[in-house]
Coordinates of C-alpha atoms in Angstrom, one line a residue:
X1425 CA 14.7 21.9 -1.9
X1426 CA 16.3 20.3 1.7
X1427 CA 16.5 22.4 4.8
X1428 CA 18.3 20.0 6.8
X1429 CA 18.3 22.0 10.1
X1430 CA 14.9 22.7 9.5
X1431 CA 14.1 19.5 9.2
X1432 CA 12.1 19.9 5.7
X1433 CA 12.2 19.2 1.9
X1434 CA 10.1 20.2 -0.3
X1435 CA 9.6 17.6 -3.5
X1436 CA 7.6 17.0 -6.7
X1437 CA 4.5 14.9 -6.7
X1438 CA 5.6 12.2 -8.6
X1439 CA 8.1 11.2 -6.2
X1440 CA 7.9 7.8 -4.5
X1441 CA 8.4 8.0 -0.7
X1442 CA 10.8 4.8 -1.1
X1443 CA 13.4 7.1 -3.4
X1444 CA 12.8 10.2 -1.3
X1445 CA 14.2 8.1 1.9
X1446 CA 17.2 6.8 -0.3
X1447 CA 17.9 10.2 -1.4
X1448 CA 17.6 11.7 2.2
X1449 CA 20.2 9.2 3.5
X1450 CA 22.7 10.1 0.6
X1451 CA 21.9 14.1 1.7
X1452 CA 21.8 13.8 5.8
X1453 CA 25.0 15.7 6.8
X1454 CA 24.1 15.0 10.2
X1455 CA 21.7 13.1 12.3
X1456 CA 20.5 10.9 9.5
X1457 CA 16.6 11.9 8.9
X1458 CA 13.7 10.2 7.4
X1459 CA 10.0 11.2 5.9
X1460 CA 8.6 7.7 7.9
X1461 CA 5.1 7.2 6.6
X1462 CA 4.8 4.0 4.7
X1463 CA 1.9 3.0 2.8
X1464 CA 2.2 0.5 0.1
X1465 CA 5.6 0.0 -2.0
X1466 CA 5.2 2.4 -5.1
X1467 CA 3.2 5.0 -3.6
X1468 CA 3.9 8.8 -4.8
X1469 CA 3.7 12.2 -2.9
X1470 CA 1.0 13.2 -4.2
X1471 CA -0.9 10.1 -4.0
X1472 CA -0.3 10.1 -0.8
X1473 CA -1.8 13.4 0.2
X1474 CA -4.4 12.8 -2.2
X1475 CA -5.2 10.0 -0.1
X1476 CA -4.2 10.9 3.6
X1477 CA -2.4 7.9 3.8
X1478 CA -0.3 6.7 7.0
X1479 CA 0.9 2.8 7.2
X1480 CA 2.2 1.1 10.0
X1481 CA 4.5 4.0 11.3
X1482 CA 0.8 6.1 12.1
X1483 CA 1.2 5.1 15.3
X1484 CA 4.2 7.4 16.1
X1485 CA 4.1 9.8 13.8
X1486 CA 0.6 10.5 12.1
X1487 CA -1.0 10.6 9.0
X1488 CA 0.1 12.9 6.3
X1489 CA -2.4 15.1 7.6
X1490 CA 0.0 15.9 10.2
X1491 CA 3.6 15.7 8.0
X1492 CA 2.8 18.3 5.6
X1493 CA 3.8 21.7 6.0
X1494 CA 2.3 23.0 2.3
X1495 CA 1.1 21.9 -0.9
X1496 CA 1.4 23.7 -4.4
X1497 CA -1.5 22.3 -6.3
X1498 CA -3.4 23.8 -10.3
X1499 CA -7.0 24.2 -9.7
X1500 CA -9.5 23.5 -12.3
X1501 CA -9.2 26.8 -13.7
X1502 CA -5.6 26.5 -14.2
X1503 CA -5.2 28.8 -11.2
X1504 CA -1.7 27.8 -9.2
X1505 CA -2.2 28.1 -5.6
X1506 CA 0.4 27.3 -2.4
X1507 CA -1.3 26.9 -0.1
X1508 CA 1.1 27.5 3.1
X1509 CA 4.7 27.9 4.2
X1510 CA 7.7 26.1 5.7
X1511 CA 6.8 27.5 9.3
X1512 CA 5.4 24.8 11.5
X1513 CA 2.6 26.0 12.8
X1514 CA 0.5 28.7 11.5
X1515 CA -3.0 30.3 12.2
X1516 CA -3.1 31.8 9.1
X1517 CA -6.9 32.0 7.1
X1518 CA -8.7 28.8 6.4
X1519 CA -6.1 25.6 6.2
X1520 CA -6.3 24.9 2.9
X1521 CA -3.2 22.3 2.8
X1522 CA -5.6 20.0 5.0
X1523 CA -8.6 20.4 2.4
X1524 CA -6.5 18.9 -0.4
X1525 CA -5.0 16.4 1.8
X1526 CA -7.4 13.5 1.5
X1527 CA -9.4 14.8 -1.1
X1528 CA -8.5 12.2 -3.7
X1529 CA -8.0 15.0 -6.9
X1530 CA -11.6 16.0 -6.9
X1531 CA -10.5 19.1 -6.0
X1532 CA -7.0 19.8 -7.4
X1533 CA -4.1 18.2 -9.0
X1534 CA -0.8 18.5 -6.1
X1535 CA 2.1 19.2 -7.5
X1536 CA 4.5 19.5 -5.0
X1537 CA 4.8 19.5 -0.8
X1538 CA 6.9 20.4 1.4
X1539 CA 7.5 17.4 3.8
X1540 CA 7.9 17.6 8.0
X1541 CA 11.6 15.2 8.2
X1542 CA 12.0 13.1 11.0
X1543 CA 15.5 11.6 13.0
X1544 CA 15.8 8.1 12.5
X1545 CA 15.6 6.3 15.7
X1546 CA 19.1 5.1 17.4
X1547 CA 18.1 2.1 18.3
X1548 CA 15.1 -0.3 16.9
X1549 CA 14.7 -3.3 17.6
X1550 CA 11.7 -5.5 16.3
X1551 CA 9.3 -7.9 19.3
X1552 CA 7.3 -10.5 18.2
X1553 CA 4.8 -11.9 20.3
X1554 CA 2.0 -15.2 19.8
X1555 CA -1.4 -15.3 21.3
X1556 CA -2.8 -18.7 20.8
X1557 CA -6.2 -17.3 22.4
X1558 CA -6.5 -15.3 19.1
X1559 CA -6.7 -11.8 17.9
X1560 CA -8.9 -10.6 21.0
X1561 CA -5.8 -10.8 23.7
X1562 CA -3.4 -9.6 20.9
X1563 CA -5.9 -6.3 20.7
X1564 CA -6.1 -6.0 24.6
X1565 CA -2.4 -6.3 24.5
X1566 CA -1.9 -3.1 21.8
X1567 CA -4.2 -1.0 23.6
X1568 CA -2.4 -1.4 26.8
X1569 CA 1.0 -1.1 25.2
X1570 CA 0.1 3.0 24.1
X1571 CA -0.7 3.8 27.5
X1572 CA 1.9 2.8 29.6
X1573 CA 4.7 5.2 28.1
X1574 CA 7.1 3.2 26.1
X1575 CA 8.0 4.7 22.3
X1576 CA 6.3 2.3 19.8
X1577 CA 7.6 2.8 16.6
X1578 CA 4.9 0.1 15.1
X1579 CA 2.6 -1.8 16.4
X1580 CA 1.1 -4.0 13.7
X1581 CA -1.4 -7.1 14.3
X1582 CA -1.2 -10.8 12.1
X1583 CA -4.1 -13.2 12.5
X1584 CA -3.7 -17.0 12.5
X1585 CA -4.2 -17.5 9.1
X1586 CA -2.5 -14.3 8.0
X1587 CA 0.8 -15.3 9.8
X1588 CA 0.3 -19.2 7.7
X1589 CA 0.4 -17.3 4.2
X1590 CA 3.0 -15.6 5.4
X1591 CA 5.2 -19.1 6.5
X1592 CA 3.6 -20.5 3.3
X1593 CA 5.1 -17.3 1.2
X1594 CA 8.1 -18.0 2.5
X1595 CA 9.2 -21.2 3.0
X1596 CA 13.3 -20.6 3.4
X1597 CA 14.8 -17.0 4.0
X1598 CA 18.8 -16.1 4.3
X1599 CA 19.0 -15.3 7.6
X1600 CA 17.7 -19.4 8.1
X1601 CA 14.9 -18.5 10.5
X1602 CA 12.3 -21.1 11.5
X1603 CA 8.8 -20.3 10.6
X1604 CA 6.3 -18.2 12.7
X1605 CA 4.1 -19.6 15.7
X1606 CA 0.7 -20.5 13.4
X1607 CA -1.4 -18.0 15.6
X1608 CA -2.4 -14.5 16.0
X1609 CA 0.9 -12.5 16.3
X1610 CA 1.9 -8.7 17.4
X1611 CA 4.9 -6.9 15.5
X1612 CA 6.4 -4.5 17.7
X1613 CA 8.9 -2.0 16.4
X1614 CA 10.4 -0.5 19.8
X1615 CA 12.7 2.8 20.0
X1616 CA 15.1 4.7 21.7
X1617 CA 18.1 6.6 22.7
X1618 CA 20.3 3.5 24.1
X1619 CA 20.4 -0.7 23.8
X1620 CA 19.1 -0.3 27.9
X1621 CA 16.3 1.4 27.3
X1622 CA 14.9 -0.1 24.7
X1623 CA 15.7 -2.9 26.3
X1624 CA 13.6 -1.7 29.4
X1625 CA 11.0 -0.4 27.0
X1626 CA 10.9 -4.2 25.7
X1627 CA 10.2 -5.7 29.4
X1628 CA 7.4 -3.9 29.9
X1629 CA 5.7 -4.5 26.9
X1630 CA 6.8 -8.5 27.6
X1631 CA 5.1 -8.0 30.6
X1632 CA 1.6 -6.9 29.4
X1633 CA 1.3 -9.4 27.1
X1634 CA 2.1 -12.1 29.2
X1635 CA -0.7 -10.8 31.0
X1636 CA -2.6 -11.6 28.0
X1637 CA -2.1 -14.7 27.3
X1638 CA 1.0 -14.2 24.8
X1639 CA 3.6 -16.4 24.7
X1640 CA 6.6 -17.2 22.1
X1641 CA 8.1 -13.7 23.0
X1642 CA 10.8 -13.4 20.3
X1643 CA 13.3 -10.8 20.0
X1644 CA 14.9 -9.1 16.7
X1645 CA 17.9 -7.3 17.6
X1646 CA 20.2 -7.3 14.6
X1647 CA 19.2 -4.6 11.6
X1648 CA 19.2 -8.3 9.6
X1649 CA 16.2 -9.8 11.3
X1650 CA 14.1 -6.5 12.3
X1651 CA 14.1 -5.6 8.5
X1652 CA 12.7 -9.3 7.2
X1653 CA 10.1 -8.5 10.3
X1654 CA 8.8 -5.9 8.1
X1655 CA 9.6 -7.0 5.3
X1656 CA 7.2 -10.0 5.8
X1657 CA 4.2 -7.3 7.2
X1658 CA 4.8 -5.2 4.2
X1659 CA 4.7 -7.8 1.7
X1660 CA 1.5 -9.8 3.3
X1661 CA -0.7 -8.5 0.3
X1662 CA 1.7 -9.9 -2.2
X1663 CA 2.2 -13.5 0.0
X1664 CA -1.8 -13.8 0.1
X1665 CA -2.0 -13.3 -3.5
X1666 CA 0.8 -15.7 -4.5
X1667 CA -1.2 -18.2 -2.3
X1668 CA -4.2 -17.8 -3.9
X1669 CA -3.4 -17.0 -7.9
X1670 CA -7.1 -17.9 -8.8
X1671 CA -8.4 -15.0 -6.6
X1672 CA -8.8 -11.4 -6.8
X1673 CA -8.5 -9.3 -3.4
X1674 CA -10.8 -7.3 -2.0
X1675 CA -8.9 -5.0 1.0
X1676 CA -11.4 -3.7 3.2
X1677 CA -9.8 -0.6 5.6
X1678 CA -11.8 0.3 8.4
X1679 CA -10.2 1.8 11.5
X1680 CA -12.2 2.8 15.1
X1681 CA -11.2 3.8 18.7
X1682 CA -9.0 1.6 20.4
X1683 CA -11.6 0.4 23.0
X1684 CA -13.0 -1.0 20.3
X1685 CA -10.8 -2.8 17.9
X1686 CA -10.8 -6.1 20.0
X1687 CA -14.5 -6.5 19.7
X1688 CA -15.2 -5.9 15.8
X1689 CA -12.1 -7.7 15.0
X1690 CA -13.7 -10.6 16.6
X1691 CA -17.5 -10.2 15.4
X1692 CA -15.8 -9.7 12.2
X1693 CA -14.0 -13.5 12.0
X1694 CA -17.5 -14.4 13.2
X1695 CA -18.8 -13.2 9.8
X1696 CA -16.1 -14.5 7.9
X1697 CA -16.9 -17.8 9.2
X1698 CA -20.4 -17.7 7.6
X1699 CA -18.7 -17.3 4.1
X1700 CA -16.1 -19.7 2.4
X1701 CA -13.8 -17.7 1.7
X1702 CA -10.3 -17.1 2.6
X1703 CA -9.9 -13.9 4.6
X1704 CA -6.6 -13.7 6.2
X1705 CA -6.3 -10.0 8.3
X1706 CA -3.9 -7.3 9.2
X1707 CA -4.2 -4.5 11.5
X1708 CA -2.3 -1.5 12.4
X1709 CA -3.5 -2.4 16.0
X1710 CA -1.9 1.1 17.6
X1711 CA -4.3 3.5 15.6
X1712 CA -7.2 1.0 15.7
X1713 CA -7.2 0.2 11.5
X1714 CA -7.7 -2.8 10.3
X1715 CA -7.6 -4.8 6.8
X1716 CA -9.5 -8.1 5.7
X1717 CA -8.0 -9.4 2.7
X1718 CA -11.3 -10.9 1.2
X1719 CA -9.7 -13.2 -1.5
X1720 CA -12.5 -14.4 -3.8
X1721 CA -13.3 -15.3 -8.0
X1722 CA -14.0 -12.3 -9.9
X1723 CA -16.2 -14.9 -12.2
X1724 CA -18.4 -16.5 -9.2
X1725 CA -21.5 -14.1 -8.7
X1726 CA -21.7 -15.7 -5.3
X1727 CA -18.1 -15.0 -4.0
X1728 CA -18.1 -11.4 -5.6
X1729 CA -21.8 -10.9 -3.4
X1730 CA -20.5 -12.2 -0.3
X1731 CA -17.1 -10.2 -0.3
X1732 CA -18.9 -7.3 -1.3
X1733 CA -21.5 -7.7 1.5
X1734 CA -18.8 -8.9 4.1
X1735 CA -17.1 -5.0 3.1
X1736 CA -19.9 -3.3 3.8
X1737 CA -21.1 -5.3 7.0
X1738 CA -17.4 -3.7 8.3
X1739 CA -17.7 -0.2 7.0
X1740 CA -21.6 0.0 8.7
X1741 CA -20.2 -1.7 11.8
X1742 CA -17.2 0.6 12.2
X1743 CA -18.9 3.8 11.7
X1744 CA -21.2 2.6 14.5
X1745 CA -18.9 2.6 16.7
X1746 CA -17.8 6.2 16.2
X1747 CA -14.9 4.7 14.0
X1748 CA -14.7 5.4 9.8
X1749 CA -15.3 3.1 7.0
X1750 CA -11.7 3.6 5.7
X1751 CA -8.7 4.5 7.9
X1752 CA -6.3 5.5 5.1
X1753 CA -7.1 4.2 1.3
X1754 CA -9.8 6.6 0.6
X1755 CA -13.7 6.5 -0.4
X1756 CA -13.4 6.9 -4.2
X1757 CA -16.6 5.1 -5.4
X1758 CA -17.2 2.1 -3.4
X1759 CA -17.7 4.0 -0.3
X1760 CA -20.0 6.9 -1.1
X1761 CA -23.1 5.8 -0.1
X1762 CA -21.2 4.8 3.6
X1763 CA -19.2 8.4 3.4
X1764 CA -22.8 9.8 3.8
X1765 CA -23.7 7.3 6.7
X1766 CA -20.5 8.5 8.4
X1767 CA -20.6 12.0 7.9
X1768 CA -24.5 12.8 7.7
X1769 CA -26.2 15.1 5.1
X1770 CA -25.4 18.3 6.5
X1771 CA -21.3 17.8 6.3
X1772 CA -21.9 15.9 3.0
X1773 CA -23.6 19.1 1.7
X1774 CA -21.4 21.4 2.9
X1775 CA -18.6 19.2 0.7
X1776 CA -20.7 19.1 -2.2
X1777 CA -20.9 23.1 -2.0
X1778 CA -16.8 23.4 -1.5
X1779 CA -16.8 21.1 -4.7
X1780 CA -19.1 23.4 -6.5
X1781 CA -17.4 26.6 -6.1
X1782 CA -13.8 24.8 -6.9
X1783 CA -14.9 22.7 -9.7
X1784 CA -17.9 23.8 -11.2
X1785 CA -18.1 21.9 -14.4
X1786 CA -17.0 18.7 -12.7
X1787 CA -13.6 17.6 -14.3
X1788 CA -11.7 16.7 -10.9
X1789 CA -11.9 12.6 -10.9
X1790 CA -15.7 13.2 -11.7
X1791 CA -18.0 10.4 -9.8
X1792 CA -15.5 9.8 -6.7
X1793 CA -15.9 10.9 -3.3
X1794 CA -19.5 12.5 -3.9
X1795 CA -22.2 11.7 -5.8
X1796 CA -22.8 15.3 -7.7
X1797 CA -26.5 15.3 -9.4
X1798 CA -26.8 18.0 -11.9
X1799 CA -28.8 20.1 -10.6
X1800 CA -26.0 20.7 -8.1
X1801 CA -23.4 21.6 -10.5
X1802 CA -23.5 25.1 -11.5
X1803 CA -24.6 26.5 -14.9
X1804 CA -21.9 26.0 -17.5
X1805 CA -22.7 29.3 -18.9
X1806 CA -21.8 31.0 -15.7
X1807 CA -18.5 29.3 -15.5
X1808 CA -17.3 30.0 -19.0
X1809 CA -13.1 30.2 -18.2
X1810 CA -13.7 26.5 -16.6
X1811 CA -15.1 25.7 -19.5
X1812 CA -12.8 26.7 -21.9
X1813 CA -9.6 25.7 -19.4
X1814 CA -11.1 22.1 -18.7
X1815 CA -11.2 21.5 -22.6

């Protein structure tokens, strides 16, 4: 159901976010309206809460933690919970819509949500900006951008050898566009009310990176230009793979304070520079998350060890400095052992015990999130309805 006034719609599960934003514009009577997270093309609702996804527009708008107003979801039992309302704020008994959200369906399978809507900005225009120095002064530059006022709609980071798939991906385009600078690049996505002040918002941000080192300032002001900008971003997975058909990706996703995405970005390239293999990298540089696209052969023993020790290196590092090992894809089995590192064994215990009292017999995406030993579960026998309901 759509409350367009109220600036909500409440959808199944199974709905992508792309067709929900083509079926919003076709139902905006108004102010045309938007739900703006954007994760990867063909993600679902439900998925997405699953997950507690964001994407590039994080930086303005949150995570889904923050754009859901209520979730219907089946337990393991077959019990149907809801587990809010449409009001948007509440501080009404335990928040259950935030304990599903990001539990990756080892506690209950979503079914529906009821979405926060957002007004689409007047004016957008897209900034691109080089920094030949590399990603250091491109991180400086993001981290001063959120703190000087001006409404950053995106704020996404390209290193060198990202922004050369990229070129390499796309060797002609219709709007006849010369290829990007070959260097560590910022996308900017700036809003606002009038062409002036995004215009003035666009200055200042001009200014601190020049301040930085950036140069090659380039400006995207028709809807043309500022949607191949992100259509190049959002397709940089599928250009590094078309680059490298022989190779199997491995997307790494770790995301820390701000203060400190400039430094681990760069001790990072210093550890991919003691493996061969190709490694472009992305960031969300607003909300401090970044990806390494480890690109090696799934049949080399060598390559899958050094990706798989070049993730981990990142996920340790990360949490180290009070960041996460994943900003937004989830733990599901490959992170466990650095979920506990992150979290310690008091919160991982606690987790294990909300698990057990949900899912007793274990039938919610057994093995992801937690390790659950058996003599943690509880006795089948005393849990005989799950039993019977989870056959």
């Amino acid at each position: 159901s759509f409350h367009e006034e109220d600036l909500d719609i409440t959808v199944q599960a199974g709905l992508g976010y792309i067709e929900l934003n083509e079926e919003l514009r076709k139902l905006s009577t108004k102010n045309p309206l938007w739900f703006p997270l954007d994760p990867g093309p063909g993600a679902t609702v439900g998925g997405m809460c699953a997950c507690r996804c964001s994407g590039s527009t994080a930086v303005r708008y949150g995570s889904m933690r923050e754009n859901v107003l209520s979730l219907t979801a089946v337990l393991p039992d077959g019990t149907i919970i809801k587990t809010g309302s449409r009001a948007r704020k509440t501080s009404a008994g335990y928040d259950i819509t935030r304990l599903l959200i990001g539990s990756e369906g080892t506690l209950a399978i979503i079914t529906e949500a009821t979405l926060k809507l957002h007004g689409i900005p007047k004016v957008s225009h897209a900034l691109r900006i080089s920094f030949p120095n590399g990603v250091y002064d491109a991180s400086m530059t993001s981290k001063d951008t959120l703190s000087c006022g001006v409404s950053v709609g995106r704020c996404e980071l390209l290193d060198e050898q990202m922004v050369t798939v990229i070129n390499q991906a796309n060797p002609t385009n219709l709007l006849g566009l010369p290829p990007w600078p070959e260097c560590t690049t910022l996308l900017y996505e700036l809003t606002g009310l009038s062409e002036e002040s995004v215009a003035e918002q666009i200055k200042i941000v001009s200014d601190i990176a020049r301040k930085h080192h950036g140069e090659d300032l380039y400006i995207a002001t028709s809807a043309e230009e500022t949607q191949q900008f992100w259509k190049y971003r959002k397709e940089a997975l599928w250009s590094a793979m078309s680059q490298y058909p022989d190779r199997d990706p491995m997307i790494t996703d770790v995301c820390v304070p701000l203060t400190e995405l400039a430094g681990l970005i760069v001790e990072t390239k210093q550890e991919i520079a003691k493996i061969d293999l190709p490694c472009p990298i992305i960031a969300h540089a607003g909300d401090g998350n970044f990806h390494v696209l480890i690109l090696f052969k799934p049949d080399d023993p060598l390559e899958v060890a050094a990706a798989k020790k070049l993730a981990n290196w990142m996920g340790e590092r990360a949490i180290s400095l009070g960041g996460t090992c994943t900003g937004e894809h989830g733990v599901g089995s490959g992170k466990k052992h650095l979920l506990k590192l992150e979290l310690g064994e008091g919160t991982i215990s606690l987790m294990k015990r909300i698990k057990n009292v949900i899912d007793p017999v274990g039938v919610m995406n057994p093995g992801k999130v937690l390790d659950m030993e058996e003599k943690e579960k509880k006795d089948a026998n005393g849990c005989k309805s799950c039993q019977k309901n989870s056959k």
